[in-house]
Amino acid sequence: MQGARSCQGPPSTRMSGGDMAKPLLGRRTVDNDPNLVPTAGHTIGVLGSGDFARSLANRLTFSGFKVVVGSRNPKRKASLFPLAAEVTFQADAVKKTDIIFVAVFREHYSMLCELSDVLTGKILVDVSNNTEMNLHKESNAEYLASLFPTCTVVKGFNVISAWTLQSGPRDGNKQVLICSDNQEAKRTVAEIIRVMGFSPVDMGSLSSACEIENIPLRLLPAWKIPVFLALGLFLCFFTYNLVRQVIHPYIREQKNKFYKIPIEVVNTTLPCVAYVMLSLVYLPGVLAALLQLYRGTKYRRFPDWLDQWLQHRKQIGLLSFFCAALHAVYSLALPMRRSHRYQLIETAVKQAMEKKPDVWIEEEVWRMEMYISFGIIALGLLSLLAITSLPSIANSLNWREFSFVQSTLGFIALVISTLHTLTYGWTRAFDENQYKFYLPPTYTLTLLVPCTVILAKVFFLLPCVRQRLLRIRRGWEKGRYVKFTLPSATGEFSSGETSSNV
Ligand SMILES: Cc1cc2nc3c(=O)[nH]c(=O)nc-3n(C[C@H](O)[C@H](O)[C@H](O)COP(=O)(O)OP(=O)(O)OC[C@H]3O[C@@H](n4cnc5c(N)ncnc54)[C@H](O)[C@@H]3O)c2cc1C
Ligand SMILES: NC(=O)C1=CN([C@@H]2O[C@H](COP(=O)(O)OP(=O)(O)OC[C@H]3O[C@@H](n4cnc5c(N)ncnc54)[C@H](OP(=O)(O)O)[C@@H]3O)[C@@H](O)[C@H]2O)C=CC1
Ligand code: HEM
Ligand SMILES: [Cu+2]
Ligand SMILES: [Fe+3]
């Protein structure tokens, strides 16, 4: 595979693997040649004069290296580089150094072939990225290695953006993942990375290059489905609330209520999304348990959709928390608004004219005290879940503690959110005036899934169901007449002990 496209050297000098690479490169280059210890003052080459080359040259000169840039058109590009950097022709630049960053796109690698003679025995650092995952058969770095078999290729820097390079390692990600088949070359590049203020992370041999090249292409992969779910729910509920709160009064009573869109409509939509998403975190667990009860075994795979769902619960939960937090802030802002002040004055004037001295309604007062308190507690619990999902915190908890917070406290948060919604809604579901265009109040819609989840969880607590579920999770199977006794048949131990994160 390598030989076919190589544009360098006779076949006998080609290296096919890591170990064979060593004698060719020669220990000379790293250990015995004092010029090659990559400390400040050493000359480093950069091929290409684009954005990345420029940032790289900047960072390298700031770090004390001498930089020589190889361009096809050095006269035109020289002004773009720091004065300390020498900008010259590609072949000229390559001759002046032993470590060369190849800052051109993969598509143009083959055009560097004319340099193959001067490149012999040097270290090439491949910094390239692809536009798509697995676009090519082999990684860019392996392709470069196949074109220049007498060079040592080190993959690195592709996970760092030109911007991060420019602004220095204080902002953004500090880690530079590198890999190579040649240990010494890798050590040399790692040292340069360290001098530049980043931290090198050894990813092993050049065959890892593919993995490293895919990293910058992954845009929050686990978040895609949850984010679309949240956006979809938001859109549904937003439209529904818009119709009920704005369009209905406009059509039926010619009243202009468009001012409600930025805060009131959003603040009915966000909590609904938060609440439904929270119930969707606990629904797949219920479905999984039902499936296990029905099948009478845990040794069969869940269907793919359920598997996917179980794996996305963290992201769904965190998005739910995000919406709930926004909802809380929006709710606190409700009485700040000018419209609210006008309404207060309006009702006060009305009451004065009707000569009603006391407008205190005990039931309404209690309802509000209750639902706000429930909301605050629920948000508090969700914050706890969100905090424990930070890797550093999660690592400091043992498995039972983590599962207690995530599974038990999370479910309690769902129950309290339900109380919050119920006390907020109160008897409104039975009030005909609340039905706009026959559409029921929004909160009644949101109750469906959460209440199902809560009822199902209560069902699992029934002793007979619980026993069976516990046995199944301990490996018991329906129809296999294996004598099986639970260590504690009375159900002494908590469910946390027997469940595992699927
Ligand atoms: C703000 C927030 C942050 C979150 N952060 C995280 C997070 O960091 N990490 C994370 O994982 N989740 C996170 N979540 C999601 C959620 O809290 C967890 O997934 C939680 O463990 C789900 O609890 P559960 O009781 O439904 O499921 P689990 O306790 O996971 O059980 C689910 C189902 O799996 C099956 N099962 C359990 N044990 C076994 C077994 N031994 N063999 C076979 N099947 C079994 C059962 O059918 C069970 O019903 C977060 C949620 C929120 C709201
Ligand atoms: N921009 C970024 O943030 C990052 C970029 N990278 C990687 O760095 C490499 C360079 O990217 P970037 O600097 O953004 O790209 P640019 O398009 O800005 O620069 C590419 C450079 O390649 C040189 N080049 C050499 N041969 C050719 C040729 N035949 N045709 C066209 N150009 C050629 C050109 O320099 P000249 O005309 O002087 O010869 C040109 O300036 C890519 O592999 C990219 O994936 C990696 C991580 C981040
Ligand atoms: C500090 C925390 C919270 C406060 C102060 C708060 C406050 C409020 C207020 C004032 C309302 C009424 C909104 C209106 O008048 O239109 C409301 C409704 C609601 N809240 Fe909360 N809440 C909090 C947390 C939560 C949490 C954690 C959830 C669920 C995850 C939640 C879900 C809901 C729902 C579903 C409604 C009904 C929306 C509707 O249909 O109009 N709230 N909350
Ligand atoms: Cu919807
Ligand atoms: Fe070229």
mmCIF file of C-alpha atoms and ligand atoms in Angstrom, residues 72 90 111-112, ligand 5:
data_model
loop_
_atom_site.group_PDB
_atom_site.id
_atom_site.type_symbol
_atom_site.label_atom_id
_atom_site.label_comp_id
_atom_site.label_asym_id
_atom_site.label_seq_id
_atom_site.Cartn_x
_atom_site.Cartn_y
_atom_site.Cartn_z
ATOM 1 C CA ARG A 72 5.690 28.735 -3.200
ATOM 2 C CA GLN A 90 10.014 25.551 0.020
ATOM 3 C CA MET A 111 2.769 18.493 -4.926
ATOM 4 C CA LEU A 112 5.508 18.480 -2.295
HETATM 5 FE FE FE B 5 3.399 22.851 -4.072
#
